[in-house]
Amino acid sequence: MRASPEHSDEELLRLTVAGDADAFAALYRRRQAGIYRFALQMCGSEGIAEDVTQEVFMTLVRESQLFDPTRGALASYLYGVARNQVLRRLEKERHFVALADEETTEDGRARASNVSAHMADAADDPLAELARSELIETVRGAVLALPAHYREVVVLCELHELSYAEAATVLGCAVGTVRSRLHRARALLVERLREVRPHGDERGAATDFDPLRCFA
Amino acid sequence: MLDAASRDGALRHAETCASCAARLAREQNLTDALRAIATDMADLSAPARVEAKLLAAFRETRANAQAATATDATHAHDATHAHGATVAPVELSAKDEVAARRASSRRRTWRTAAVATAIAASLALVALVTLYKQFTRTVPSSQTTGVASQEGGGRESTPVAPVVAALSPSPNSAGSTGQVKPERPQLIEHAASARARVKPARPFVPRMIESQQVIDGGSAIFAAGDGESASNHAGGASKPSETESVTEFISLVAGAPAATPLESGQLVRVQLPRAALASLGLPLNAERGNEPVKADVLLGNDGLARAIRFVR
């Protein structure tokens, strides 16, 4: 049996275990982007994201027996492996301070220009879109600055649009924990964005008003 | 997730409540920004080199597994032929191959663990034997002849340093004050020592090493008298720990000439029943009669106890 796009993840995994390189390639192409983005959004480093992606799929090849279909989908399992790898890398590199080398700076510029171009294409007002792209970069930085257990919930539920139940499976915690962490993480993000929001932002002007909490 | 009615109610409320309107706007801002990030990064994926590396690694792993399976199959084939059995060709399914690979991996892991454990156990055994040899070299067999310790079931002994001391009568040494007397140390026989009986050696188990005392040749002075600090009678080298106070050494050699020189010996810390004090003619506090008392026994090279002093 040859791998085809109609195959489910589990079938592709079974073929992979049986030694079908095409099935492995198909499975990789189907799931690598999500894993890569998750790692990138969690750690902010393309190098680490590449390593994590590679390690996740090597783990799948080496220890495929660890995947239990009764506990969740293969995608959730892959996210879980990626999460463990990312946390391990973050813990390992916690003691190092990254220096902004030329390549990183260029990457950042390229991405920023990419964002700007993308936004500029989408709208006619370049100034508004520039402010918007700045806001996106600010939010991206704020997400990266969150504590890891809040960051992973934001990345999974907000950026990858996983359901609370799927996120709970990935994180190995209760759905209620996911909800409360997400609520707290959003509150932290709002707080940080208020601190860094530039003056003169019309849309933000409405949010400057911070009266007492409404108990209605 | 809100139901539609609650959502509509909340939105209506936000139209009239400035606080909730501001909060709603902030949340909407954040949601928009997060969605924009997700959209912006939607087309990001791992570089092609990752896929190439993974496929190469996958093929290599697969080849290794097949080689291992082939080797196992060859061994099994050889083994069955060696036993003269005829085996029908069986084609392994992919699942069986994976299971065989896992079993082989597990076997390797267990083998490695067993070898490591055996090496560790051997090293530990060698270390124990070495320590035991060192210990037996340091503690000669004469240590097991502690008279007092056997009487009271004492278990405490002190590792012994060679003692170069001499026992000879010298009554004037009793009042020395903390300095080592240059003259030859002497032993004044206590009146009660005549009642002390030297019993034949019985083995006892050393329980605990508490302190180590070294008596310089000729510097230890043994004299009868009231209990005083050890530092009054022995040189610094033979001084017990500062928290202890000791009595004078009391001779245990009944009827022997008092001036018998003791060229070397050992000092053994033991624990005795308090009744031993009475047997040596020392006052006994009846209220603490059940408590053991510590003592240092001076043993000669012949293993006989020569003198004893009590420690408090």
XYZ file of C-alpha atoms in Angstrom, chain B residues 13-263:
251
model
C -24.048 46.008 28.469
C -20.795 47.161 26.903
C -22.684 49.858 25.021
C -23.691 51.459 28.278
C -20.718 50.613 30.529
C -17.473 52.453 29.804
C -15.357 50.052 31.815
C -16.622 46.982 30.019
C -16.441 48.757 26.675
C -12.777 49.541 27.266
C -12.084 46.017 28.356
C -13.894 44.602 25.353
C -11.897 46.860 23.060
C -8.629 45.704 24.613
C -9.604 42.077 24.245
C -10.645 42.625 20.647
C -7.371 44.369 19.945
C -5.484 41.452 21.372
C -7.539 38.900 19.479
C -6.997 40.794 16.249
C -3.273 40.975 16.839
C -3.060 37.268 17.659
C -5.031 36.381 14.561
C -2.778 38.590 12.513
C 0.251 36.782 13.899
C -1.301 33.429 13.077
C -2.073 34.601 9.557
C 1.361 36.068 9.124
C 3.059 32.858 10.143
C 0.643 30.515 8.443
C 2.931 29.910 5.492
C 6.024 29.300 7.584
C 7.400 25.806 7.532
C 10.606 23.998 8.242
C 13.328 24.344 5.609
C 13.692 21.627 3.023
C 17.009 20.542 4.485
C 15.171 19.263 7.566
C 13.082 16.957 5.427
C 16.164 15.747 3.576
C 17.970 15.029 6.819
C 14.977 13.239 8.262
C 14.490 11.072 5.208
C 18.159 10.156 5.191
C 17.993 9.301 8.874
C 14.821 7.310 8.318
C 16.408 5.275 5.531
C 19.520 4.677 7.587
C 17.477 3.536 10.562
C 15.468 1.305 8.325
C 18.596 -0.210 6.779
C 20.104 -0.858 10.196
C 16.921 -2.496 11.361
C 16.815 -4.704 8.301
C 20.449 -5.658 8.788
C 19.802 -6.505 12.415
C 16.756 -8.546 11.468
C 18.714 -10.361 8.780
C 21.478 -11.131 11.249
C 18.987 -12.471 13.766
C 17.322 -14.545 11.076
C 20.702 -15.939 9.996
C 21.532 -16.852 13.572
C 18.165 -18.505 13.998
C 18.620 -20.362 10.724
C 22.060 -21.570 11.734
C 20.795 -22.635 15.097
C 17.941 -24.657 13.693
C 20.230 -26.311 11.161
C 22.661 -27.121 13.884
C 19.893 -28.963 15.670
C 18.894 -30.767 12.537
C 15.450 -29.243 12.437
C 13.601 -28.369 9.297
C 11.974 -24.984 9.315
C 9.354 -23.784 6.937
C 10.209 -20.360 5.518
C 8.291 -17.734 7.423
C 8.079 -14.222 6.143
C 8.140 -11.671 8.912
C 5.502 -9.023 8.716
C 6.435 -5.383 9.273
C 4.885 -5.492 12.703
C 6.954 -8.529 13.616
C 10.066 -6.792 12.397
C 9.378 -3.804 14.547
C 8.637 -6.016 17.521
C 11.842 -7.946 16.921
C 13.790 -4.719 16.671
C 12.343 -3.478 19.918
C 13.041 -6.764 21.632
C 16.610 -6.673 20.363
C 16.983 -3.125 21.611
C 15.581 -4.107 24.985
C 17.948 -7.057 25.176
C 20.898 -4.806 24.421
C 19.788 -2.373 27.095
C 19.397 -5.097 29.680
C 22.743 -6.590 28.750
C 24.447 -3.239 29.156
C 22.734 -2.658 32.462
C 23.744 -6.096 33.715
C 27.371 -5.553 32.749
C 27.412 -2.143 34.413
C 25.878 -3.574 37.571
C 28.414 -6.394 37.658
C 31.294 -3.943 37.278
C 29.912 -1.731 40.010
C 29.453 -4.696 42.332
C 33.007 -5.873 41.681
C 34.403 -2.436 42.408
C 32.415 -2.218 45.611
C 33.653 -5.656 46.668
C 37.267 -4.715 45.991
C 36.838 -1.505 47.951
C 35.307 -3.382 50.859
C 38.095 -5.964 50.907
C 40.718 -3.220 50.789
C 39.084 -1.357 53.622
C 38.769 -4.531 55.655
C 42.438 -5.318 55.147
C 43.422 -1.835 56.196
C 41.218 -2.072 59.245
C 42.616 -5.438 60.350
C 46.144 -4.132 59.816
C 45.420 -1.126 62.007
C 43.638 -3.042 64.757
C 45.713 -5.979 65.943
C 44.176 -9.038 67.433
C 45.140 -7.959 70.947
C 42.317 -5.478 70.865
C 39.844 -8.205 71.520
C 41.158 -8.795 75.011
C 39.554 -5.915 76.765
C 38.809 -7.135 80.221
C 36.460 -4.536 81.420
C 34.561 -4.331 78.203
C 33.721 -7.971 78.389
C 32.567 -7.807 81.927
C 30.094 -5.113 81.215
C 29.223 -6.156 77.745
C 30.907 -2.983 76.565
C 30.957 -2.500 72.845
C 32.858 0.673 72.397
C 36.465 0.577 71.400
C 38.882 3.111 70.120
C 41.148 2.552 67.205
C 44.466 2.130 68.624
C 47.661 3.949 68.076
C 50.904 2.523 69.246
C 51.673 3.491 72.748
C 55.192 3.997 73.829
C 54.967 4.466 77.490
C 56.400 3.085 80.619
C 54.812 2.254 83.872
C 56.854 2.830 86.939
C 56.117 4.172 90.403
C 56.270 7.931 90.629
C 53.847 9.336 93.129
C 54.922 12.916 92.621
C 53.320 13.167 89.251
C 49.783 13.362 90.588
C 49.658 17.081 90.925
C 50.962 18.129 87.567
C 49.033 20.883 85.870
C 48.535 20.514 82.237
C 52.124 20.147 81.136
C 53.860 17.051 79.985
C 56.301 15.935 82.543
C 59.691 15.230 81.162
C 60.408 12.426 83.558
C 59.557 8.855 82.928
C 55.877 8.175 83.516
C 54.985 5.901 86.321
C 52.033 3.939 87.448
C 50.846 3.995 91.010
C 48.822 0.958 91.729
C 45.421 1.654 93.074
C 44.404 -0.050 96.298
C 41.464 -1.656 94.660
C 43.427 -3.011 91.788
C 44.226 -6.057 93.814
C 40.617 -7.047 93.465
C 40.568 -6.542 89.774
C 40.719 -9.792 88.003
C 42.047 -10.220 84.567
C 39.746 -12.516 82.730
C 40.752 -14.539 79.710
C 40.174 -12.916 76.443
C 36.734 -13.123 74.983
C 35.877 -11.691 71.651
C 33.785 -8.586 71.564
C 32.519 -6.548 68.744
C 33.891 -3.050 68.441
C 30.897 -0.828 68.107
C 31.955 2.683 67.464
C 35.089 4.656 67.035
C 34.788 7.693 69.141
C 38.198 9.205 69.387
C 41.773 8.358 68.709
C 44.422 8.988 71.213
C 48.120 8.787 70.730
C 50.420 8.638 73.635
C 53.914 9.796 73.024
C 56.638 7.557 74.136
C 57.448 8.388 77.681
C 55.108 11.289 77.937
C 52.049 9.633 79.369
C 51.867 9.710 83.081
C 49.663 7.389 85.043
C 49.119 8.268 88.609
C 46.520 7.502 91.191
C 44.401 10.287 92.524
C 41.081 12.003 92.247
C 39.423 12.508 88.927
C 41.084 15.301 87.021
C 41.278 16.500 83.544
C 43.285 14.321 81.296
C 45.311 17.285 80.281
C 46.708 17.372 83.772
C 48.352 14.070 83.345
C 48.991 13.387 79.744
C 50.730 15.252 77.039
C 48.827 17.064 74.343
C 49.080 14.110 72.065
C 47.316 11.868 74.510
C 44.728 14.411 75.467
C 41.180 13.252 74.899
C 38.585 15.552 73.454
C 38.162 18.742 75.369
C 34.650 17.951 76.451
C 35.758 14.856 78.286
C 37.306 14.580 81.678
C 39.034 11.457 82.793
C 40.286 9.898 85.982
C 43.792 8.775 86.564
C 44.876 5.482 85.149
C 44.300 2.672 87.600
C 46.536 -0.331 87.346
C 44.852 -3.607 86.594
C 47.947 -5.779 86.910
C 47.383 -7.507 90.188
C 50.537 -8.392 92.038
C 52.829 -7.502 89.180
C 55.809 -5.350 89.848
C 54.706 -1.792 89.554
C 57.683 -0.786 87.525
C 57.036 -3.151 84.645
C 57.928 -1.108 81.617
C 55.390 -0.877 78.856
C 57.117 -0.279 75.579
